[in-house]
Tab-separated table of C-alpha atoms and ligand atoms in Angstrom:
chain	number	residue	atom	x	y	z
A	127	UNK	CA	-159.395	101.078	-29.959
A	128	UNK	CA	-161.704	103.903	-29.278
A	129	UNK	CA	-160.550	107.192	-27.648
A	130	UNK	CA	-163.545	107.282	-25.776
A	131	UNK	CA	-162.779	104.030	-24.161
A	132	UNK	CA	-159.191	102.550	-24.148
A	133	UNK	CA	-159.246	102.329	-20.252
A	134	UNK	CA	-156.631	100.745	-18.203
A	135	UNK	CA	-156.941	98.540	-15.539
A	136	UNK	CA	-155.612	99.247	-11.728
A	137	UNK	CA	-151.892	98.397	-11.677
A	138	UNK	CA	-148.943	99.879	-10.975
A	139	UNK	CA	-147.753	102.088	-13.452
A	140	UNK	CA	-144.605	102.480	-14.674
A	141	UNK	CA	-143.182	105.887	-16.458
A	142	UNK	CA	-141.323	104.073	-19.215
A	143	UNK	CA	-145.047	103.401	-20.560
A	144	UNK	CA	-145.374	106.910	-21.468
A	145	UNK	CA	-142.024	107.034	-24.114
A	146	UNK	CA	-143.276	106.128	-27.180
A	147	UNK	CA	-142.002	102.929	-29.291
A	148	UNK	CA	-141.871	105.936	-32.535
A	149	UNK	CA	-139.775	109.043	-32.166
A	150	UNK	CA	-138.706	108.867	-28.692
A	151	UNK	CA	-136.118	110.822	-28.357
A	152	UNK	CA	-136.988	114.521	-28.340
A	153	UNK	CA	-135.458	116.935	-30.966
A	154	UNK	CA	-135.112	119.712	-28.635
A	155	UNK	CA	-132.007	121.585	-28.228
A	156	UNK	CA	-129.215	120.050	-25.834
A	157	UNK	CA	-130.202	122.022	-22.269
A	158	UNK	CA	-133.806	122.937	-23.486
A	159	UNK	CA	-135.752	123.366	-20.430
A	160	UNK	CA	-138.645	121.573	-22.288
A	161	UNK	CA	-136.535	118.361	-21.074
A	162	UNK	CA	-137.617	118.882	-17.764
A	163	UNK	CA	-141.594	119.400	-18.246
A	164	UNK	CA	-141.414	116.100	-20.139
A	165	UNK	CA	-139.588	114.298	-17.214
A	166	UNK	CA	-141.702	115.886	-14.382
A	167	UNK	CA	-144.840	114.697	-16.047
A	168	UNK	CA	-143.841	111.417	-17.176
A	169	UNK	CA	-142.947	110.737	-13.259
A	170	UNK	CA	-146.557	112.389	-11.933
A	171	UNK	CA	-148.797	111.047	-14.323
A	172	UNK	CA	-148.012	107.089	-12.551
A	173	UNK	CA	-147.705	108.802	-8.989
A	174	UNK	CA	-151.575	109.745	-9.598
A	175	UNK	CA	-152.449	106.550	-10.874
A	176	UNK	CA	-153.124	107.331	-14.815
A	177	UNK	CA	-152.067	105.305	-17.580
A	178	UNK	CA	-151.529	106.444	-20.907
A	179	UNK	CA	-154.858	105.131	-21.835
A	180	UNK	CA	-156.534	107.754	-19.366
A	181	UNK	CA	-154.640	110.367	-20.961
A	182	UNK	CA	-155.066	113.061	-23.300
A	183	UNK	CA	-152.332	115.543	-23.734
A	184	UNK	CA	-153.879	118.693	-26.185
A	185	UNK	CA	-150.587	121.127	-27.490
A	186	UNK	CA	-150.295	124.128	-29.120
A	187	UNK	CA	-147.966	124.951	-31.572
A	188	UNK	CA	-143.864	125.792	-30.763
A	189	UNK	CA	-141.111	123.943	-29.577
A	190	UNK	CA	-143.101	123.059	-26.642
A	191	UNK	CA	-145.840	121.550	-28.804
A	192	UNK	CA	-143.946	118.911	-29.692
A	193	UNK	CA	-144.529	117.573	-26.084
A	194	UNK	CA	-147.005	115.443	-27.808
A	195	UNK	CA	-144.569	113.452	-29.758
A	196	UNK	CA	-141.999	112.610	-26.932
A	197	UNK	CA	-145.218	111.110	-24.577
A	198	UNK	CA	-147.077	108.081	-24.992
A	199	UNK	CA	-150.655	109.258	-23.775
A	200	UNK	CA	-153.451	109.867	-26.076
A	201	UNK	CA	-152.908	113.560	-27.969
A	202	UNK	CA	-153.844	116.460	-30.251
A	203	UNK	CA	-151.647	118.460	-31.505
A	204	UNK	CA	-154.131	121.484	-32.075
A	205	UNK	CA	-152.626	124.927	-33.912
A	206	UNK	CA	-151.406	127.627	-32.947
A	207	UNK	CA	-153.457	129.441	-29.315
A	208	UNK	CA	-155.795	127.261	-29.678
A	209	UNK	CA	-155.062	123.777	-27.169
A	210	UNK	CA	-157.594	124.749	-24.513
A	211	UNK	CA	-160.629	124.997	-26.596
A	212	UNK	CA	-160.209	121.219	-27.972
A	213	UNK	CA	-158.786	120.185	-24.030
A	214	UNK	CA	-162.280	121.105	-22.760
A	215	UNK	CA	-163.899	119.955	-25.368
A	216	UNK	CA	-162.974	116.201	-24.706
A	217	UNK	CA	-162.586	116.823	-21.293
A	218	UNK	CA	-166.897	117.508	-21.025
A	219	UNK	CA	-167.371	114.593	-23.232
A	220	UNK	CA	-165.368	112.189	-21.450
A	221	UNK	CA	-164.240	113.805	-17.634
A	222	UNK	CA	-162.952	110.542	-16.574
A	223	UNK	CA	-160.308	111.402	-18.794
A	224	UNK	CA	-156.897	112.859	-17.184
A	225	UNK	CA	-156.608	115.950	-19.433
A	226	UNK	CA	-153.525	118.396	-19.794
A	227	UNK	CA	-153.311	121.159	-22.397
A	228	UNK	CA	-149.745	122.937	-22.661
A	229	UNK	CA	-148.483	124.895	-24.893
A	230	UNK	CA	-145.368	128.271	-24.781
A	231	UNK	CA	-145.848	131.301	-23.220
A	232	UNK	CA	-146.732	133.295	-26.931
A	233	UNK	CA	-149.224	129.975	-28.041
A	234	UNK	CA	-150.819	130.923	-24.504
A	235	UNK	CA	-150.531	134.173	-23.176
A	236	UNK	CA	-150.499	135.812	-26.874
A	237	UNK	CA	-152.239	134.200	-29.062
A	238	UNK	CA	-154.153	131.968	-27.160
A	239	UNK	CA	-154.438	134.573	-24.656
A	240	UNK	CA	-158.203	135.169	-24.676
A	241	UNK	CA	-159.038	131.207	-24.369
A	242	UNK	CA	-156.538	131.203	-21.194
A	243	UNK	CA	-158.726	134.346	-19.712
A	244	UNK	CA	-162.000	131.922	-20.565
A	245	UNK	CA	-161.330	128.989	-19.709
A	246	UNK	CA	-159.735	130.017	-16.196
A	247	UNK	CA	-162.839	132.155	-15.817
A	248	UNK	CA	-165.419	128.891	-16.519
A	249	UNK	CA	-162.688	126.959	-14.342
A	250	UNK	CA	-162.708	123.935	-16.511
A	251	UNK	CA	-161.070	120.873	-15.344
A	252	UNK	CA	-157.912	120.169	-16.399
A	253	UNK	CA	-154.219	120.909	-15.890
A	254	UNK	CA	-152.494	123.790	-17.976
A	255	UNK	CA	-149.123	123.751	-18.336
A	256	UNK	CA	-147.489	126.857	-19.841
A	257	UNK	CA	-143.578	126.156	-20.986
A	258	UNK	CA	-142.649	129.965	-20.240
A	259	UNK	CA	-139.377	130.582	-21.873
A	260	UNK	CA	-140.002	134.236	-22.125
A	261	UNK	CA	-139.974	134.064	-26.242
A	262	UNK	CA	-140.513	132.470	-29.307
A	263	UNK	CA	-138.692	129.387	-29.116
A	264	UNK	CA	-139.927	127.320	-32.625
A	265	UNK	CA	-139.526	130.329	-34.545
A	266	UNK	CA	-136.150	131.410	-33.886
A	267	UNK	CA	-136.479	133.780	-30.754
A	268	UNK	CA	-138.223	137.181	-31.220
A	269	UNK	CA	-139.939	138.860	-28.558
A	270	UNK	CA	-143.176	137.296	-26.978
A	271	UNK	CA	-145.597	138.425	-23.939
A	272	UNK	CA	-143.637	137.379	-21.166
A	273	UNK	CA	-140.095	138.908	-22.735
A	274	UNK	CA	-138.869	141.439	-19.808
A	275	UNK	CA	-138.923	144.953	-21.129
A	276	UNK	CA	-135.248	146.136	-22.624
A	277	UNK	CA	-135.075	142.156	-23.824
A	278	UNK	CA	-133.178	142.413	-27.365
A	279	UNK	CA	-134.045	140.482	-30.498
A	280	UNK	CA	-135.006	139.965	-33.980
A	281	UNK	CA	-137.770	141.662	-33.419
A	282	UNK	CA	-137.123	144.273	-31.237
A	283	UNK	CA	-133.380	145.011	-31.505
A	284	UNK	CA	-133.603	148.218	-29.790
A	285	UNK	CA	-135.078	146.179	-26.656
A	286	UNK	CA	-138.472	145.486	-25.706
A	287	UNK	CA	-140.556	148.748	-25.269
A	288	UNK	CA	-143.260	146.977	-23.048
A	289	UNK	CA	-143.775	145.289	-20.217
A	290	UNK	CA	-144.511	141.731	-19.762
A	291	UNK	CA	-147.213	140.322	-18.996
A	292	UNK	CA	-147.620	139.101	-15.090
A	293	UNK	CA	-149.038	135.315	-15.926
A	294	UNK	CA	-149.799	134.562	-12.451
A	295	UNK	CA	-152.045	137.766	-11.798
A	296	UNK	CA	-153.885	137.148	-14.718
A	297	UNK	CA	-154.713	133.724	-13.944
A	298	UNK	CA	-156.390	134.588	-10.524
A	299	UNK	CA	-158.126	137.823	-12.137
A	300	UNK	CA	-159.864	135.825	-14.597
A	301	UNK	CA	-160.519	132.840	-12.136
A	302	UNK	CA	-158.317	129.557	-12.177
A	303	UNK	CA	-158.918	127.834	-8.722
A	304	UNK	CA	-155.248	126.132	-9.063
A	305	UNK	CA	-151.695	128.512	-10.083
A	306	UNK	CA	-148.280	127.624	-9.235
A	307	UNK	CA	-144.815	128.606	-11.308
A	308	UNK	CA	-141.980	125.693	-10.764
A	309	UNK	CA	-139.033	125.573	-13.223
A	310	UNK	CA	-137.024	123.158	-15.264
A	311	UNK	CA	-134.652	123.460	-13.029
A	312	UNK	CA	-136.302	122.220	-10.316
A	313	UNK	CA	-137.373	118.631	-11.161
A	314	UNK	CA	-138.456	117.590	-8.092
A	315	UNK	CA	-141.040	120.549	-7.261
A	316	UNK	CA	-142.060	120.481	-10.747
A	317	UNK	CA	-143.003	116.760	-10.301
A	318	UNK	CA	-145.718	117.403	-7.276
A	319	UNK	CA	-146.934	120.660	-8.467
A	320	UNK	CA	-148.109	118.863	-11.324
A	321	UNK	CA	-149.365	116.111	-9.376
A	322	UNK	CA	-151.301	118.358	-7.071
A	323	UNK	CA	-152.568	120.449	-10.328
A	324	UNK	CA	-154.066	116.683	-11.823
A	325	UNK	CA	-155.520	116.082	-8.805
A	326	UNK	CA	-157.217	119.799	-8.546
A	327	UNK	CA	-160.695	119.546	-9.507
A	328	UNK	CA	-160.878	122.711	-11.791
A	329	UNK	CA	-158.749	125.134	-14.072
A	330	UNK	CA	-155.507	124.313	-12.516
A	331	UNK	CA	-152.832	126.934	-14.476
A	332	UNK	CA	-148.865	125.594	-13.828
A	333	UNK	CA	-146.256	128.418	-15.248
A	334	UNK	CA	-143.341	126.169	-16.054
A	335	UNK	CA	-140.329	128.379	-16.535
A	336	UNK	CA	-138.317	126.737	-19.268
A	337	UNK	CA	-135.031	128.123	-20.234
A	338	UNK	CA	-134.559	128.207	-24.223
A	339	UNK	CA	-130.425	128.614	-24.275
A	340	UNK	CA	-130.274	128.724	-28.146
A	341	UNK	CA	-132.376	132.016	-28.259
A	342	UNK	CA	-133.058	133.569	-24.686
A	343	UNK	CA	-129.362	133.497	-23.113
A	344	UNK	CA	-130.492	135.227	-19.962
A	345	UNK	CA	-131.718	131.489	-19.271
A	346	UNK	CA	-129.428	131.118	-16.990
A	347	UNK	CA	-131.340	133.916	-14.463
A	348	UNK	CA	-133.681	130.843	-13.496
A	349	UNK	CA	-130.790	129.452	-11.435
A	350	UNK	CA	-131.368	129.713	-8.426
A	351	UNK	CA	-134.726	129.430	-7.720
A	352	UNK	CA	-136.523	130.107	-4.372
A	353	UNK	CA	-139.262	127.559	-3.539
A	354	UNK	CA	-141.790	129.949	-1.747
A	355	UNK	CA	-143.471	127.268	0.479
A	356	UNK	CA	-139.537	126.596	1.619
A	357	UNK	CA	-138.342	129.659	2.512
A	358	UNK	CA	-138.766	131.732	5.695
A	359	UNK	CA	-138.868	134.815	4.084
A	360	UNK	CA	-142.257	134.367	2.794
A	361	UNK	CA	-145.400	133.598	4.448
A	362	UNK	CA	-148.853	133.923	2.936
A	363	UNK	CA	-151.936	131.942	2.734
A	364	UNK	CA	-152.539	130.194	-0.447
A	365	UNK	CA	-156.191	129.676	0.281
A	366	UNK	CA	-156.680	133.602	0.757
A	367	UNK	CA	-157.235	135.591	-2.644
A	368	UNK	CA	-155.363	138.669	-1.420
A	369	UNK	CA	-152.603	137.676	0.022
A	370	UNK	CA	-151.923	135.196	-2.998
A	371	UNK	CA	-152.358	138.467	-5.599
A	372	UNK	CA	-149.648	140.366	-3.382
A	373	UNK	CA	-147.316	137.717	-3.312
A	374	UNK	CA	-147.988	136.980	-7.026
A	375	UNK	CA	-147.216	140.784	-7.551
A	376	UNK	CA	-143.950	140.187	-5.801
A	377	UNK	CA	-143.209	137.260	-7.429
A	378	UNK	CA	-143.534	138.778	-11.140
A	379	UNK	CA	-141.820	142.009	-9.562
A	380	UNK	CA	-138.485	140.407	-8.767
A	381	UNK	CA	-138.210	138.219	-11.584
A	382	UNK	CA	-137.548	141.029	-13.972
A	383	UNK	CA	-134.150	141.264	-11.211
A	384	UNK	CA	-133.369	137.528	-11.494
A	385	UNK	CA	-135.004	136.353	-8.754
A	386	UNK	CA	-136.670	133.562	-9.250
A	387	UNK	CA	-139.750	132.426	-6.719
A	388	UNK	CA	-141.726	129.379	-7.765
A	389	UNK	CA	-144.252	127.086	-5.958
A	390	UNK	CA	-147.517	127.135	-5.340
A	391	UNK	CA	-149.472	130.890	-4.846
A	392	UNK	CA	-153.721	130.102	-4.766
A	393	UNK	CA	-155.426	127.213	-4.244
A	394	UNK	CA	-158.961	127.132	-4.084
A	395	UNK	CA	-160.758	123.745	-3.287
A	396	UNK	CA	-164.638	125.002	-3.065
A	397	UNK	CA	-165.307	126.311	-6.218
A	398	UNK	CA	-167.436	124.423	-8.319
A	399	UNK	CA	-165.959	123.150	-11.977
A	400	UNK	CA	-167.474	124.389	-15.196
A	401	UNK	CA	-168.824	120.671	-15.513
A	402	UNK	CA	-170.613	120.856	-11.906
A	403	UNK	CA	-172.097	124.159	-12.181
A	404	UNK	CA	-173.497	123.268	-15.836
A	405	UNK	CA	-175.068	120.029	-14.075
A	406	UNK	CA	-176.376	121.871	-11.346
A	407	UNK	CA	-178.733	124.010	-13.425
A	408	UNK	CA	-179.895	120.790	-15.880
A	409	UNK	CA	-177.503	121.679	-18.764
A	410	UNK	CA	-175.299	118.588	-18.170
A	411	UNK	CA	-175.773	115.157	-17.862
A	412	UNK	CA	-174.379	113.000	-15.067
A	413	UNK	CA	-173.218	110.291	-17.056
A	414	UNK	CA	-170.705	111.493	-19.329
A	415	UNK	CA	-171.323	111.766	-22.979
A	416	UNK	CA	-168.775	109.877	-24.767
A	417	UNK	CA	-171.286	107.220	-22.999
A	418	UNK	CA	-173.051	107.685	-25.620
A	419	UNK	CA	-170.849	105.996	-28.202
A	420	UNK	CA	-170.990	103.171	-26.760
A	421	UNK	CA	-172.401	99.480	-27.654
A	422	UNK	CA	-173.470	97.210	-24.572
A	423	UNK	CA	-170.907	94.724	-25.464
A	424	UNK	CA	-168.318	96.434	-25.288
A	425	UNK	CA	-165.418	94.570	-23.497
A	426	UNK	CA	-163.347	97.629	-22.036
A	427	UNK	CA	-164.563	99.646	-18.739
A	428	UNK	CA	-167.115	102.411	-20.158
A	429	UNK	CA	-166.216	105.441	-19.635
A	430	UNK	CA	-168.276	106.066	-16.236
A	431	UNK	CA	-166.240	103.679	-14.607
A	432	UNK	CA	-163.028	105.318	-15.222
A	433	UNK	CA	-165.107	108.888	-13.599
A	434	UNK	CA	-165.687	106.684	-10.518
A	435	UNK	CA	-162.452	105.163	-9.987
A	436	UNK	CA	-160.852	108.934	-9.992
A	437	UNK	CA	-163.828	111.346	-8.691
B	1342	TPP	C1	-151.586	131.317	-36.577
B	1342	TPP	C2	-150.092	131.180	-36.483
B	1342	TPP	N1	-149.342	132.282	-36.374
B	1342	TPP	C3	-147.998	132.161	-36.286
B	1342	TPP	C4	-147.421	130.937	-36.325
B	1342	TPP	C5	-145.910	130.812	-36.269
B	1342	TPP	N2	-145.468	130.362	-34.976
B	1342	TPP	C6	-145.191	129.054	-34.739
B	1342	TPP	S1	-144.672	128.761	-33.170
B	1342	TPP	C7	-144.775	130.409	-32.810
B	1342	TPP	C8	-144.399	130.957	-31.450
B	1342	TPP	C9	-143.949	129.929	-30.508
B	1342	TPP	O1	-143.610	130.524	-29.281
B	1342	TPP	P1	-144.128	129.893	-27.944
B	1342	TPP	O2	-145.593	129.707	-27.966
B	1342	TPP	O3	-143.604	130.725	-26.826
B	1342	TPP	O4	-143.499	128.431	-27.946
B	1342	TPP	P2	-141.977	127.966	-27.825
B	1342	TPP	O5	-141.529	127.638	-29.200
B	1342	TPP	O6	-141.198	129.065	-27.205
B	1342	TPP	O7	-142.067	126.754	-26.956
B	1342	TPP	C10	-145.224	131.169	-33.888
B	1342	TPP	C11	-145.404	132.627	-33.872
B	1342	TPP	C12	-148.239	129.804	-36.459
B	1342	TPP	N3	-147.750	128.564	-36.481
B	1342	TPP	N4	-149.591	129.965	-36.538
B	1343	SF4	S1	-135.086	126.670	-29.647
B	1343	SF4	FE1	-135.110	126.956	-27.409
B	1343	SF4	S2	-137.160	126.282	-26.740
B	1343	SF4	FE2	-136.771	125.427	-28.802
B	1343	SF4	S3	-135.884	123.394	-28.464
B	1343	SF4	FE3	-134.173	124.824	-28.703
B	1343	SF4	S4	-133.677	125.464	-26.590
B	1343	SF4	FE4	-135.715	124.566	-26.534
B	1344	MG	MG1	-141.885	130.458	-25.747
């Protein structure tokens, strides 16, 4: 069965279809917040109507890479930074494709960091989902970008001279049309902010705060969280650039004091994907080019179809 073409048929879904029949049961940590990305996305993915077969799911490389392995979805497991470049690759070849890159906060917002900048900037089409659990999970907890300054370990046993970075304010400087933060702990918001970030056409950027309780014990200053879109105490437009980057600020203010505000903080539906603006000036063709691959008998949907059935 082709990548290009394995296309399912309309149905109803069911979530159990994305466990796989080989290594299903996930060798993360007892109380891993990875847990809790996995269930959130095997319950959207059916919600929006994709079946494994419409799905590619591109990792990086930490405990959260191993996403791949635990869901039943087409999948690359890319190195290290480096899951965005090969998620918009085969999203421009075949954008009928669901497509989700995700990867930890150091595989994205370190290494990776410049590809996050770029491909928020170009506003490619896809859903990003960053497993923030403020440090190096995979290799045994030392200090990554989003670590809060004073944070002790391995690598920094004296505390953490530096700031973190602010995740959310980076995204909307260097242009993602979609950013939200939900948490592990919050299954149910985490389940239709991804939902609404597969259904974003453009870069839609989810911070998923993930608590790691075998390295980073100040997990536990994700409980409780405050759902922003909930609460009275906060009121801003999501839709309105400014008042999204002070209420970002905010946000990546208080966490540093254990306050924890998630949901959804810009939203912008007009601007044109990296795919529509390279068809606008000729660079692009309509029809999508893993087309290309195929042979006129082939007995599955083509590929066109499946952009139809979810433009
Ligand atoms: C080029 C490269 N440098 C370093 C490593 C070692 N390495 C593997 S995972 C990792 C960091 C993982 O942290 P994060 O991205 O936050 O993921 P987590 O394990 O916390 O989910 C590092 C430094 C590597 N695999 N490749
Ligand atoms: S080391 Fe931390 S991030 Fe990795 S599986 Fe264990 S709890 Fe999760
Ligand atoms: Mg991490």
């Amino acid at each position: 069965m082709s990548a290009f073409n394995a296309i399912g048929e309309e149905r109803e879904i069911d979530r159990e279809e994305f466990t796989p029949g080989i290594e299903p049961q996930p060798t993360w940590c007892p109380g891993c917040g990875d847990f809790g990305v996995l269930k959130s996305l095997k319950q959207a993915l059916p919600e929006v109507g994709r079946t494994p077969e419409e799905t590619l799911l591109v990792t990086g490389i930490g405990c959260s890479g191993k996403l791949n392995s635990y869901l039943d979805s087409y999948g690359f497991h890319t190195i290290h930074g480096r899951s965005l470049p090969v998620a918009r690759a085969a999203k421009l070849a075949n954008p009928g494709l669901e497509v989700i890159a995700a990867g930890g906060d150091g595989d994205g917002y370190g290494i990776g960091g410049n590809h996050f900048m770029h491909t928020a900037r170009e506003n490619h089409d896809m859903t990003y989902i960053v497993f923030n659990n403020e440090i190096f999970g995979l290799t045994k907890g030392q200090t990554s970008p989003t670590s809060p300054k004073g944070h002790k370990s391995k690598t920094q046993p004296s505390g953490s001279a530096k700031d973190p970075i602010r995740p959310l304010s980076l995204s909307l400087t260097s242009g993602a049309s979609y950013i939200a933060r939900t948490a592990a702990v919050n299954p149910n918001q985490a389940k239709e902010i991804l939902k609404e970030a597969m259904e974003h056409d453009g870069f839609a950027h989810v911070d998923f705060l993930t608590q790691c309780p075998t390295w980073n014990k100040d997990a536990k200053q994700y409980v409780p969280y405050i759902d922003v879109q909930e609460s009275d105490d906060y009121d801003f437009d999501v839709h309105d650039r400014q008042e999204a980057q002070e209420m970002m600020y905010e946000t990546e203010n208080v966490l540093k004091e254990g306050t924890v505000l998630t949901g959804r903080f810009y939203v912008d539906e007009d601007r044109p994907s990296y795919q529509e603006e390279k068809q606008a000036i000729g660079e692009m063709p309509e029809e999508p080019l893993a087309e290309r691959y195929f042979d006129d008998d082939y007995e599955w949907e083509r590929s066109y179809d499946l952009l139809d059935r979810h433009r």
